[in-house]
């Protein structure tokens, strides 16, 4: 196909067809069979040409430039047309270069749907874009790049203007979409008018953005807003230049304001909730010639309907709180930046100070309101610091880790509450949940509550993620050695009801030896899963963790591990698992990282589980999980039969004794106990129990003396009514120690064999045996009259069996 372009001289228009940058010259322009790679058509020319390919739009672009001189002659004001007609379908750029005096102003008025400003380098959805440059003397300022479908309805400029319109090759657009009018001098760089007829959000930039605004210049944005609407301004990106004179500032002219113009710094929170139209101006300064810096601004204007409850205020009383901040923000803050096109929710601490994010400090009372149709898009995040410097002042104090009522009363969902607990090295932190207890979130036992606690222990060098916990479990207490961060995170609306039952508390305690100690008091009917912190990444090297599991008195616990080995190899030191019941003489089970973990076993008393890590040879760290179940204690059938048999023997012995007593009374012959020196008086199985010799110990003293045996001849006088007084020795049953088993030091631990083949010394008799000693008491004068009944021996029998008060005839 051939194309003919005819340009009139009076139009002062030039057409240039050239190759796209970076495209090989595979297609040519032919004029009278002469090929060329570009074509320039000047005013007054009439040119016919063809292309050597069928798709010239892939290889060529076109520029159409019209020069308009408004200085030496009249300006062709009115609608701007796309001239000339009959051009080939190529990607094209129309340029209108208008020269005008700085004493006059030019106005570019755009037809609907108006324009929307974009950042330089951005693209428009339909690839149709406008670019406006202001020309003052020899200086050119880029006012901005715009797409169609926006709010910018007019641009007023001082002096000349270079206006360009870029169209893709397949664009159906046949009109420029704007006209040029003459105006009086505006006495500033430019005025950009934005008409906002409905709820919307627009983004605007200062001229030359992201480069610097011209030095000591002034420009204005005019916002046309219905009086029934509310507008708010937000600065998202700005920088300041280095001023020698004056000060960079923003001025607002708000109809009805008693203090027009209202002056703000760029760093200030900008006005919000403005009723109707207003103007905003940006004023530069005289910059430092050596280091001028850059003044630039990107901001957003949001227009909304007034809210039904815009006059409703919510009291947030933080006057009794300390070291706490409360931030009200949009959902996703701070990681997600909301799109400019998203509906906006504003939080206002007074009618004209509103923002998407508002931070409240403790010690103050606030009255806040919301400009938001849907409050479910807002969230609350709070942070509180608790510290202890001197244990004497804070050791006895218990701190409640609950969300203050001032936050719970807001009509906004709590997203997260963070407690940062700080203490020096010699002071540790204890977290308790006395009534609800905590459940560790593990794959086999997931939390399904409306909130959870994430606990992290940290030092300047390391961080230990203790785990995620929720209410309704078995963990009564967690003791931690380092500074702690506890994050309460909510899920859904159920936390509003469950928040009334929070019972998490913390206190400062003296130093503990382990990194972390859990105290576990399970429900007897539950199966409890526990796992090492930092799951699934593993314990850091050389960290020791302990669990203290409480076993109810009528229950038996069963302990088992979820895998048969630790699964690591140590480069330095050894990794150990220690298990020990908290009872006298209990054996301690120890396993190294190269040994099999213990099989499931029954535990009859409270017990400790300790896991100590080494430095592994590779990146794999130590991860362990174990479980605990409970069952009622079962009495062995053999024990029952033995008890029944023993009871029968005792009954038989009792009957025999009664018969003997009756026979003794009939014969009136006293029975005398005889000491047999050849009988071994040591208890079987108590090897080495008596350290004294036969001459010095008291093994020859009878443990039981029947009154009818030695003093039978006295029964006449007492009529056989001797009532013996009985003393019973009982072992110590006070509190046992509450410290976990101590694993061997990493550098000195020796191989420990299985405890099943190890013979230990038996415990002392006085600590383990329940022996009953019975003594019969006679009056002292009776003893004197019957001195011949005393048994003589080489042993020391000079000490009386009873104390003085017992010898004084307490038994009649």
mmCIF file of C-alpha atoms in Angstrom, residues 237-585:
data_model
loop_
_atom_site.group_PDB
_atom_site.id
_atom_site.type_symbol
_atom_site.label_atom_id
_atom_site.label_comp_id
_atom_site.label_asym_id
_atom_site.label_seq_id
_atom_site.Cartn_x
_atom_site.Cartn_y
_atom_site.Cartn_z
ATOM 1 C CA UNK A 237 7.544 10.244 49.721
ATOM 2 C CA UNK A 238 9.385 13.518 50.037
ATOM 3 C CA UNK A 239 12.871 14.964 50.464
ATOM 4 C CA UNK A 240 14.137 18.427 51.350
ATOM 5 C CA UNK A 241 16.851 20.568 49.837
ATOM 6 C CA UNK A 242 19.514 22.510 51.734
ATOM 7 C CA UNK A 243 18.154 26.019 52.100
ATOM 8 C CA UNK A 244 20.189 29.192 52.502
ATOM 9 C CA UNK A 245 17.171 31.486 52.669
ATOM 10 C CA UNK A 246 13.473 30.926 53.238
ATOM 11 C CA UNK A 247 12.018 27.601 54.277
ATOM 12 C CA UNK A 248 10.408 24.874 52.240
ATOM 13 C CA UNK A 249 6.780 24.509 53.227
ATOM 14 C CA UNK A 250 3.257 23.531 52.234
ATOM 15 C CA UNK A 251 0.393 26.033 52.440
ATOM 16 C CA UNK A 252 -3.304 25.181 52.475
ATOM 17 C CA UNK A 253 -6.166 27.489 51.651
ATOM 18 C CA UNK A 254 -9.321 25.924 53.093
ATOM 19 C CA UNK A 255 -12.591 27.845 52.698
ATOM 20 C CA UNK A 256 -14.051 28.650 56.077
ATOM 21 C CA UNK A 257 -10.787 28.148 57.950
ATOM 22 C CA UNK A 258 -10.060 30.976 60.427
ATOM 23 C CA UNK A 259 -6.294 30.765 59.770
ATOM 24 C CA UNK A 260 -5.863 30.799 55.973
ATOM 25 C CA UNK A 261 -3.346 29.981 54.714
ATOM 26 C CA UNK A 262 -2.486 27.111 57.019
ATOM 27 C CA UNK A 263 1.255 26.413 56.861
ATOM 28 C CA UNK A 264 2.759 22.956 57.387
ATOM 29 C CA UNK A 265 6.204 21.451 57.138
ATOM 30 C CA UNK A 266 6.562 18.498 54.819
ATOM 31 C CA UNK A 267 7.350 16.371 57.875
ATOM 32 C CA UNK A 268 4.068 17.302 59.587
ATOM 33 C CA UNK A 269 0.916 15.247 59.529
ATOM 34 C CA UNK A 270 -1.155 16.897 56.806
ATOM 35 C CA UNK A 271 -4.787 18.060 57.115
ATOM 36 C CA UNK A 272 -7.557 15.498 56.890
ATOM 37 C CA UNK A 273 -11.343 15.425 56.915
ATOM 38 C CA UNK A 274 -11.526 18.645 54.852
ATOM 39 C CA UNK A 275 -15.089 19.546 53.796
ATOM 40 C CA UNK A 276 -15.296 20.624 50.148
ATOM 41 C CA UNK A 277 -12.714 22.239 47.830
ATOM 42 C CA UNK A 278 -9.274 23.486 48.883
ATOM 43 C CA UNK A 279 -5.882 24.540 47.483
ATOM 44 C CA UNK A 280 -2.431 23.228 48.382
ATOM 45 C CA UNK A 281 0.799 25.020 47.414
ATOM 46 C CA UNK A 282 4.428 23.895 47.497
ATOM 47 C CA UNK A 283 7.044 26.596 48.129
ATOM 48 C CA UNK A 284 10.772 26.036 47.516
ATOM 49 C CA UNK A 285 13.712 28.015 48.914
ATOM 50 C CA UNK A 286 17.060 29.506 47.918
ATOM 51 C CA UNK A 287 19.346 26.503 47.880
ATOM 52 C CA UNK A 288 22.966 26.128 48.913
ATOM 53 C CA UNK A 289 25.019 26.481 45.734
ATOM 54 C CA UNK A 290 27.620 23.933 46.896
ATOM 55 C CA UNK A 291 25.164 21.328 48.159
ATOM 56 C CA UNK A 292 21.668 22.148 46.898
ATOM 57 C CA UNK A 293 19.916 18.880 47.724
ATOM 58 C CA UNK A 294 16.556 17.908 46.231
ATOM 59 C CA UNK A 295 13.027 19.039 47.066
ATOM 60 C CA UNK A 296 10.498 16.497 45.823
ATOM 61 C CA UNK A 297 7.068 15.301 46.890
ATOM 62 C CA UNK A 298 4.711 12.413 46.129
ATOM 63 C CA UNK A 299 1.371 12.584 47.915
ATOM 64 C CA UNK A 300 -2.121 11.153 47.967
ATOM 65 C CA UNK A 301 -5.525 12.781 48.259
ATOM 66 C CA UNK A 302 -8.452 10.665 49.453
ATOM 67 C CA UNK A 303 -12.065 11.794 49.065
ATOM 68 C CA UNK A 304 -14.813 10.042 51.028
ATOM 69 C CA UNK A 305 -18.382 10.458 52.066
ATOM 70 C CA UNK A 306 -18.721 11.630 55.663
ATOM 71 C CA UNK A 307 -19.202 8.646 57.931
ATOM 72 C CA UNK A 308 -22.423 8.151 59.812
ATOM 73 C CA UNK A 309 -20.473 7.995 63.070
ATOM 74 C CA UNK A 310 -17.848 10.624 62.246
ATOM 75 C CA UNK A 311 -18.801 12.520 65.392
ATOM 76 C CA UNK A 312 -18.617 9.378 67.566
ATOM 77 C CA UNK A 313 -15.424 9.330 69.615
ATOM 78 C CA UNK A 314 -13.876 6.371 71.424
ATOM 79 C CA UNK A 315 -12.094 6.885 74.729
ATOM 80 C CA UNK A 316 -8.672 5.243 74.967
ATOM 81 C CA UNK A 317 -7.402 5.758 78.510
ATOM 82 C CA UNK A 318 -3.706 4.900 78.715
ATOM 83 C CA UNK A 319 -3.025 7.206 81.666
ATOM 84 C CA UNK A 320 -2.291 4.323 84.057
ATOM 85 C CA UNK A 321 -0.163 2.368 81.598
ATOM 86 C CA UNK A 322 3.593 2.726 81.291
ATOM 87 C CA UNK A 323 6.207 1.797 78.702
ATOM 88 C CA UNK A 324 3.473 0.900 76.217
ATOM 89 C CA UNK A 325 2.526 2.001 72.698
ATOM 90 C CA UNK A 326 -0.700 1.226 70.839
ATOM 91 C CA UNK A 327 -0.782 1.435 67.033
ATOM 92 C CA UNK A 328 -4.037 1.406 65.066
ATOM 93 C CA UNK A 329 -3.382 0.560 61.428
ATOM 94 C CA UNK A 330 -4.719 -0.991 58.237
ATOM 95 C CA UNK A 331 -4.596 -4.759 57.847
ATOM 96 C CA UNK A 332 -1.205 -5.924 56.595
ATOM 97 C CA UNK A 333 0.816 -3.059 58.097
ATOM 98 C CA UNK A 334 3.790 -2.605 58.041
ATOM 99 C CA UNK A 335 4.866 -5.248 55.504
ATOM 100 C CA UNK A 336 2.144 -4.496 52.974
ATOM 101 C CA UNK A 337 1.732 -1.080 51.381
ATOM 102 C CA UNK A 338 -1.905 -0.568 50.359
ATOM 103 C CA UNK A 339 -2.632 0.277 46.761
ATOM 104 C CA UNK A 340 -3.604 3.864 46.089
ATOM 105 C CA UNK A 341 -6.826 2.632 44.571
ATOM 106 C CA UNK A 342 -7.894 0.755 47.736
ATOM 107 C CA UNK A 343 -10.650 2.214 49.899
ATOM 108 C CA UNK A 344 -9.010 4.000 52.752
ATOM 109 C CA UNK A 345 -9.684 3.870 56.473
ATOM 110 C CA UNK A 346 -8.557 6.828 58.540
ATOM 111 C CA UNK A 347 -7.980 7.070 62.286
ATOM 112 C CA UNK A 348 -8.370 10.579 63.725
ATOM 113 C CA UNK A 349 -7.117 11.806 67.082
ATOM 114 C CA UNK A 350 -8.843 15.146 66.409
ATOM 115 C CA UNK A 351 -11.187 16.258 63.589
ATOM 116 C CA UNK A 352 -8.347 17.437 61.325
ATOM 117 C CA UNK A 353 -5.514 15.056 62.301
ATOM 118 C CA UNK A 354 -6.166 11.730 60.642
ATOM 119 C CA UNK A 355 -3.959 9.079 59.148
ATOM 120 C CA UNK A 356 -3.931 5.473 57.998
ATOM 121 C CA UNK A 357 -1.667 4.655 60.927
ATOM 122 C CA UNK A 358 -2.009 6.232 64.366
ATOM 123 C CA UNK A 359 0.276 5.499 67.333
ATOM 124 C CA UNK A 360 -0.858 6.227 70.893
ATOM 125 C CA UNK A 361 1.585 6.488 73.809
ATOM 126 C CA UNK A 362 1.038 5.386 77.409
ATOM 127 C CA UNK A 363 0.349 7.967 80.082
ATOM 128 C CA UNK A 364 -2.231 9.853 77.991
ATOM 129 C CA UNK A 365 -5.988 9.833 77.432
ATOM 130 C CA UNK A 366 -7.138 9.920 73.787
ATOM 131 C CA UNK A 367 -10.466 10.445 72.106
ATOM 132 C CA UNK A 368 -10.291 8.964 68.631
ATOM 133 C CA UNK A 369 -12.726 8.618 65.740
ATOM 134 C CA UNK A 370 -12.731 6.744 62.455
ATOM 135 C CA UNK A 371 -13.310 7.709 58.828
ATOM 136 C CA UNK A 372 -13.882 4.227 57.527
ATOM 137 C CA UNK A 373 -16.793 2.355 56.020
ATOM 138 C CA UNK A 374 -15.528 -1.050 57.110
ATOM 139 C CA UNK A 375 -13.752 -1.152 60.465
ATOM 140 C CA UNK A 376 -12.929 -4.836 59.915
ATOM 141 C CA UNK A 377 -10.065 -3.603 57.717
ATOM 142 C CA UNK A 378 -8.363 -2.027 60.735
ATOM 143 C CA UNK A 379 -6.178 -3.721 63.342
ATOM 144 C CA UNK A 380 -4.533 -2.886 66.682
ATOM 145 C CA UNK A 381 -0.937 -3.761 67.540
ATOM 146 C CA UNK A 382 0.450 -2.935 70.999
ATOM 147 C CA UNK A 383 3.845 -3.298 72.637
ATOM 148 C CA UNK A 384 4.780 -3.134 76.322
ATOM 149 C CA UNK A 385 8.223 -3.225 77.966
ATOM 150 C CA UNK A 386 8.801 -4.719 81.443
ATOM 151 C CA UNK A 387 12.309 -4.602 82.894
ATOM 152 C CA UNK A 388 14.087 -5.411 86.139
ATOM 153 C CA UNK A 389 17.426 -3.952 87.195
ATOM 154 C CA UNK A 390 17.603 -4.940 90.870
ATOM 155 C CA UNK A 391 16.144 -8.306 91.905
ATOM 156 C CA UNK A 392 15.473 -7.018 95.415
ATOM 157 C CA UNK A 393 12.836 -4.646 94.079
ATOM 158 C CA UNK A 394 11.112 -6.824 91.502
ATOM 159 C CA UNK A 395 11.575 -10.439 92.656
ATOM 160 C CA UNK A 396 8.380 -10.544 94.693
ATOM 161 C CA UNK A 397 6.258 -8.736 92.127
ATOM 162 C CA UNK A 398 4.013 -10.689 89.760
ATOM 163 C CA UNK A 399 3.185 -8.994 86.451
ATOM 164 C CA UNK A 400 -0.034 -9.797 84.623
ATOM 165 C CA UNK A 401 0.438 -10.326 80.882
ATOM 166 C CA UNK A 402 -3.094 -9.494 79.827
ATOM 167 C CA UNK A 403 -4.463 -7.066 77.252
ATOM 168 C CA UNK A 404 -5.675 -3.803 78.880
ATOM 169 C CA UNK A 405 -9.400 -3.127 78.776
ATOM 170 C CA UNK A 406 -8.762 0.206 77.036
ATOM 171 C CA UNK A 407 -7.703 -1.750 73.947
ATOM 172 C CA UNK A 408 -10.380 -4.435 74.158
ATOM 173 C CA UNK A 409 -13.127 -1.783 74.235
ATOM 174 C CA UNK A 410 -12.202 -0.471 70.778
ATOM 175 C CA UNK A 411 -14.395 -1.635 67.848
ATOM 176 C CA UNK A 412 -11.256 -2.979 66.159
ATOM 177 C CA UNK A 413 -9.727 -6.438 66.244
ATOM 178 C CA UNK A 414 -6.496 -6.876 68.161
ATOM 179 C CA UNK A 415 -3.852 -8.294 65.828
ATOM 180 C CA UNK A 416 -0.908 -8.638 68.193
ATOM 181 C CA UNK A 417 0.187 -7.647 71.690
ATOM 182 C CA UNK A 418 3.925 -7.857 72.347
ATOM 183 C CA UNK A 419 5.556 -7.970 75.770
ATOM 184 C CA UNK A 420 9.326 -7.389 75.857
ATOM 185 C CA UNK A 421 10.757 -8.643 79.161
ATOM 186 C CA UNK A 422 14.242 -7.366 79.930
ATOM 187 C CA UNK A 423 16.568 -8.425 82.742
ATOM 188 C CA UNK A 424 20.338 -8.526 83.390
ATOM 189 C CA UNK A 425 22.319 -11.788 83.247
ATOM 190 C CA UNK A 426 21.910 -12.660 86.940
ATOM 191 C CA UNK A 427 18.129 -12.341 86.811
ATOM 192 C CA UNK A 428 15.888 -14.768 84.941
ATOM 193 C CA UNK A 429 12.244 -14.754 83.905
ATOM 194 C CA UNK A 430 9.440 -17.104 84.911
ATOM 195 C CA UNK A 431 6.190 -17.358 82.935
ATOM 196 C CA UNK A 432 3.199 -19.045 84.567
ATOM 197 C CA UNK A 433 -0.372 -19.905 83.636
ATOM 198 C CA UNK A 434 -1.841 -21.050 86.964
ATOM 199 C CA UNK A 435 -5.365 -22.005 85.912
ATOM 200 C CA UNK A 436 -5.498 -22.394 82.128
ATOM 201 C CA UNK A 437 -1.973 -23.780 81.676
ATOM 202 C CA UNK A 438 -0.251 -23.730 78.289
ATOM 203 C CA UNK A 439 -0.274 -26.205 75.426
ATOM 204 C CA UNK A 440 2.687 -26.377 73.065
ATOM 205 C CA UNK A 441 1.660 -26.201 69.417
ATOM 206 C CA UNK A 442 3.047 -29.344 67.761
ATOM 207 C CA UNK A 443 1.953 -31.182 64.587
ATOM 208 C CA UNK A 444 0.320 -33.949 66.643
ATOM 209 C CA UNK A 445 -1.415 -31.502 68.987
ATOM 210 C CA UNK A 446 -2.356 -28.260 67.251
ATOM 211 C CA UNK A 447 -3.775 -25.195 68.950
ATOM 212 C CA UNK A 448 -7.376 -24.443 67.981
ATOM 213 C CA UNK A 449 -8.012 -21.443 70.221
ATOM 214 C CA UNK A 450 -8.686 -17.868 69.127
ATOM 215 C CA UNK A 451 -5.218 -16.724 70.208
ATOM 216 C CA UNK A 452 -1.698 -18.030 70.764
ATOM 217 C CA UNK A 453 1.549 -16.956 72.409
ATOM 218 C CA UNK A 454 4.858 -16.993 70.556
ATOM 219 C CA UNK A 455 7.803 -16.991 72.986
ATOM 220 C CA UNK A 456 11.316 -16.044 71.866
ATOM 221 C CA UNK A 457 14.381 -15.956 74.115
ATOM 222 C CA UNK A 458 17.151 -13.703 72.831
ATOM 223 C CA UNK A 459 20.641 -12.464 73.589
ATOM 224 C CA UNK A 460 22.672 -10.008 71.500
ATOM 225 C CA UNK A 461 24.331 -13.019 69.825
ATOM 226 C CA UNK A 462 21.623 -15.679 69.550
ATOM 227 C CA UNK A 463 17.874 -16.119 69.382
ATOM 228 C CA UNK A 464 15.949 -19.157 70.615
ATOM 229 C CA UNK A 465 12.386 -19.643 69.427
ATOM 230 C CA UNK A 466 10.936 -21.393 72.482
ATOM 231 C CA UNK A 467 7.723 -22.249 70.651
ATOM 232 C CA UNK A 468 4.080 -21.368 70.050
ATOM 233 C CA UNK A 469 1.661 -21.974 72.931
ATOM 234 C CA UNK A 470 -2.047 -21.619 73.586
ATOM 235 C CA UNK A 471 -4.303 -21.901 76.620
ATOM 236 C CA UNK A 472 -5.737 -25.209 77.817
ATOM 237 C CA UNK A 473 -2.705 -27.477 78.108
ATOM 238 C CA UNK A 474 -0.367 -28.970 80.713
ATOM 239 C CA UNK A 475 2.537 -26.514 81.066
ATOM 240 C CA UNK A 476 2.246 -24.647 84.343
ATOM 241 C CA UNK A 477 5.527 -22.774 84.260
ATOM 242 C CA UNK A 478 8.364 -21.843 81.891
ATOM 243 C CA UNK A 479 11.631 -20.489 83.281
ATOM 244 C CA UNK A 480 13.946 -18.751 80.818
ATOM 245 C CA UNK A 481 17.436 -17.424 81.224
ATOM 246 C CA UNK A 482 17.583 -14.538 78.707
ATOM 247 C CA UNK A 483 15.502 -11.556 77.633
ATOM 248 C CA UNK A 484 12.092 -12.665 76.415
ATOM 249 C CA UNK A 485 9.640 -11.482 73.765
ATOM 250 C CA UNK A 486 6.075 -12.805 74.106
ATOM 251 C CA UNK A 487 3.733 -12.088 71.199
ATOM 252 C CA UNK A 488 0.018 -12.672 71.633
ATOM 253 C CA UNK A 489 -1.566 -13.153 68.206
ATOM 254 C CA UNK A 490 -5.320 -13.400 67.658
ATOM 255 C CA UNK A 491 -7.314 -15.433 65.131
ATOM 256 C CA UNK A 492 -10.869 -14.333 64.384
ATOM 257 C CA UNK A 493 -13.357 -12.627 66.640
ATOM 258 C CA UNK A 494 -13.442 -15.239 69.411
ATOM 259 C CA UNK A 495 -10.695 -13.518 71.379
ATOM 260 C CA UNK A 496 -13.131 -10.830 72.524
ATOM 261 C CA UNK A 497 -14.889 -13.418 74.713
ATOM 262 C CA UNK A 498 -11.810 -15.451 75.655
ATOM 263 C CA UNK A 499 -9.785 -12.387 76.657
ATOM 264 C CA UNK A 500 -11.673 -12.183 79.960
ATOM 265 C CA UNK A 501 -10.037 -15.443 81.082
ATOM 266 C CA UNK A 502 -6.381 -14.586 80.375
ATOM 267 C CA UNK A 503 -4.171 -15.685 83.263
ATOM 268 C CA UNK A 504 -0.629 -15.471 81.858
ATOM 269 C CA UNK A 505 1.734 -13.978 84.433
ATOM 270 C CA UNK A 506 5.462 -13.382 84.729
ATOM 271 C CA UNK A 507 7.962 -12.678 87.461
ATOM 272 C CA UNK A 508 11.700 -12.235 87.834
ATOM 273 C CA UNK A 509 13.556 -15.086 89.556
ATOM 274 C CA UNK A 510 17.163 -15.892 90.501
ATOM 275 C CA UNK A 511 19.535 -17.440 87.995
ATOM 276 C CA UNK A 512 18.827 -20.913 86.555
ATOM 277 C CA UNK A 513 21.450 -23.179 85.020
ATOM 278 C CA UNK A 514 19.478 -24.337 81.958
ATOM 279 C CA UNK A 515 18.495 -22.231 79.000
ATOM 280 C CA UNK A 516 14.880 -23.158 79.622
ATOM 281 C CA UNK A 517 12.948 -25.251 82.195
ATOM 282 C CA UNK A 518 9.334 -26.378 81.653
ATOM 283 C CA UNK A 519 7.136 -27.507 84.541
ATOM 284 C CA UNK A 520 4.450 -29.845 83.197
ATOM 285 C CA UNK A 521 1.379 -30.959 85.139
ATOM 286 C CA UNK A 522 -0.732 -32.909 82.649
ATOM 287 C CA UNK A 523 -4.359 -33.809 82.753
ATOM 288 C CA UNK A 524 -4.466 -37.491 83.820
ATOM 289 C CA UNK A 525 -6.628 -38.367 80.804
ATOM 290 C CA UNK A 526 -4.550 -36.494 78.225
ATOM 291 C CA UNK A 527 -1.661 -37.491 76.007
ATOM 292 C CA UNK A 528 0.895 -34.683 76.098
ATOM 293 C CA UNK A 529 3.374 -33.987 73.308
ATOM 294 C CA UNK A 530 6.453 -31.874 74.083
ATOM 295 C CA UNK A 531 9.257 -30.857 71.761
ATOM 296 C CA UNK A 532 12.546 -29.014 71.919
ATOM 297 C CA UNK A 533 12.578 -25.267 71.183
ATOM 298 C CA UNK A 534 13.613 -23.832 67.818
ATOM 299 C CA UNK A 535 11.576 -26.503 66.056
ATOM 300 C CA UNK A 536 12.135 -27.593 63.286
ATOM 301 C CA UNK A 537 15.559 -25.916 62.931
ATOM 302 C CA UNK A 538 16.987 -27.506 66.070
ATOM 303 C CA UNK A 539 18.599 -26.435 69.320
ATOM 304 C CA UNK A 540 21.611 -24.127 69.058
ATOM 305 C CA UNK A 541 24.946 -25.696 70.054
ATOM 306 C CA UNK A 542 25.597 -26.342 73.771
ATOM 307 C CA UNK A 543 22.044 -25.445 74.840
ATOM 308 C CA UNK A 544 20.436 -27.419 77.682
ATOM 309 C CA UNK A 545 16.652 -27.741 78.126
ATOM 310 C CA UNK A 546 14.775 -29.475 80.970
ATOM 311 C CA UNK A 547 11.199 -30.627 81.580
ATOM 312 C CA UNK A 548 9.881 -31.395 85.068
ATOM 313 C CA UNK A 549 6.809 -33.628 84.771
ATOM 314 C CA UNK A 550 4.469 -33.969 87.769
ATOM 315 C CA UNK A 551 2.903 -37.441 88.175
ATOM 316 C CA UNK A 552 -0.308 -37.639 90.275
ATOM 317 C CA UNK A 553 -0.032 -39.913 93.314
ATOM 318 C CA UNK A 554 -2.571 -42.447 92.064
ATOM 319 C CA UNK A 555 -1.285 -42.413 88.503
ATOM 320 C CA UNK A 556 1.505 -43.999 86.524
ATOM 321 C CA UNK A 557 3.101 -42.018 83.697
ATOM 322 C CA UNK A 558 4.399 -43.576 80.499
ATOM 323 C CA UNK A 559 7.208 -41.735 78.725
ATOM 324 C CA UNK A 560 8.199 -42.351 75.121
ATOM 325 C CA UNK A 561 10.177 -40.642 72.340
ATOM 326 C CA UNK A 562 8.862 -40.063 68.826
ATOM 327 C CA UNK A 563 12.036 -41.413 67.203
ATOM 328 C CA UNK A 564 14.685 -43.926 68.207
ATOM 329 C CA UNK A 565 17.804 -41.732 67.833
ATOM 330 C CA UNK A 566 18.777 -38.079 68.226
ATOM 331 C CA UNK A 567 19.855 -37.984 64.591
ATOM 332 C CA UNK A 568 23.023 -35.880 64.908
ATOM 333 C CA UNK A 569 26.767 -36.376 65.033
ATOM 334 C CA UNK A 570 28.847 -34.160 67.322
ATOM 335 C CA UNK A 571 31.937 -32.246 66.288
ATOM 336 C CA UNK A 572 32.667 -30.956 69.795
ATOM 337 C CA UNK A 573 31.292 -32.312 73.064
ATOM 338 C CA UNK A 574 28.472 -34.799 73.437
ATOM 339 C CA UNK A 575 24.688 -34.564 73.221
ATOM 340 C CA UNK A 576 22.804 -36.250 76.062
ATOM 341 C CA UNK A 577 19.283 -37.185 77.088
ATOM 342 C CA UNK A 578 18.922 -37.631 80.863
ATOM 343 C CA UNK A 579 15.839 -39.121 82.540
ATOM 344 C CA UNK A 580 15.487 -39.372 86.312
ATOM 345 C CA UNK A 581 12.623 -39.902 88.710
ATOM 346 C CA UNK A 582 12.475 -37.640 91.728
ATOM 347 C CA UNK A 583 12.636 -40.281 94.422
ATOM 348 C CA UNK A 584 15.372 -41.436 96.750
ATOM 349 C CA UNK A 585 17.743 -43.926 95.156
#
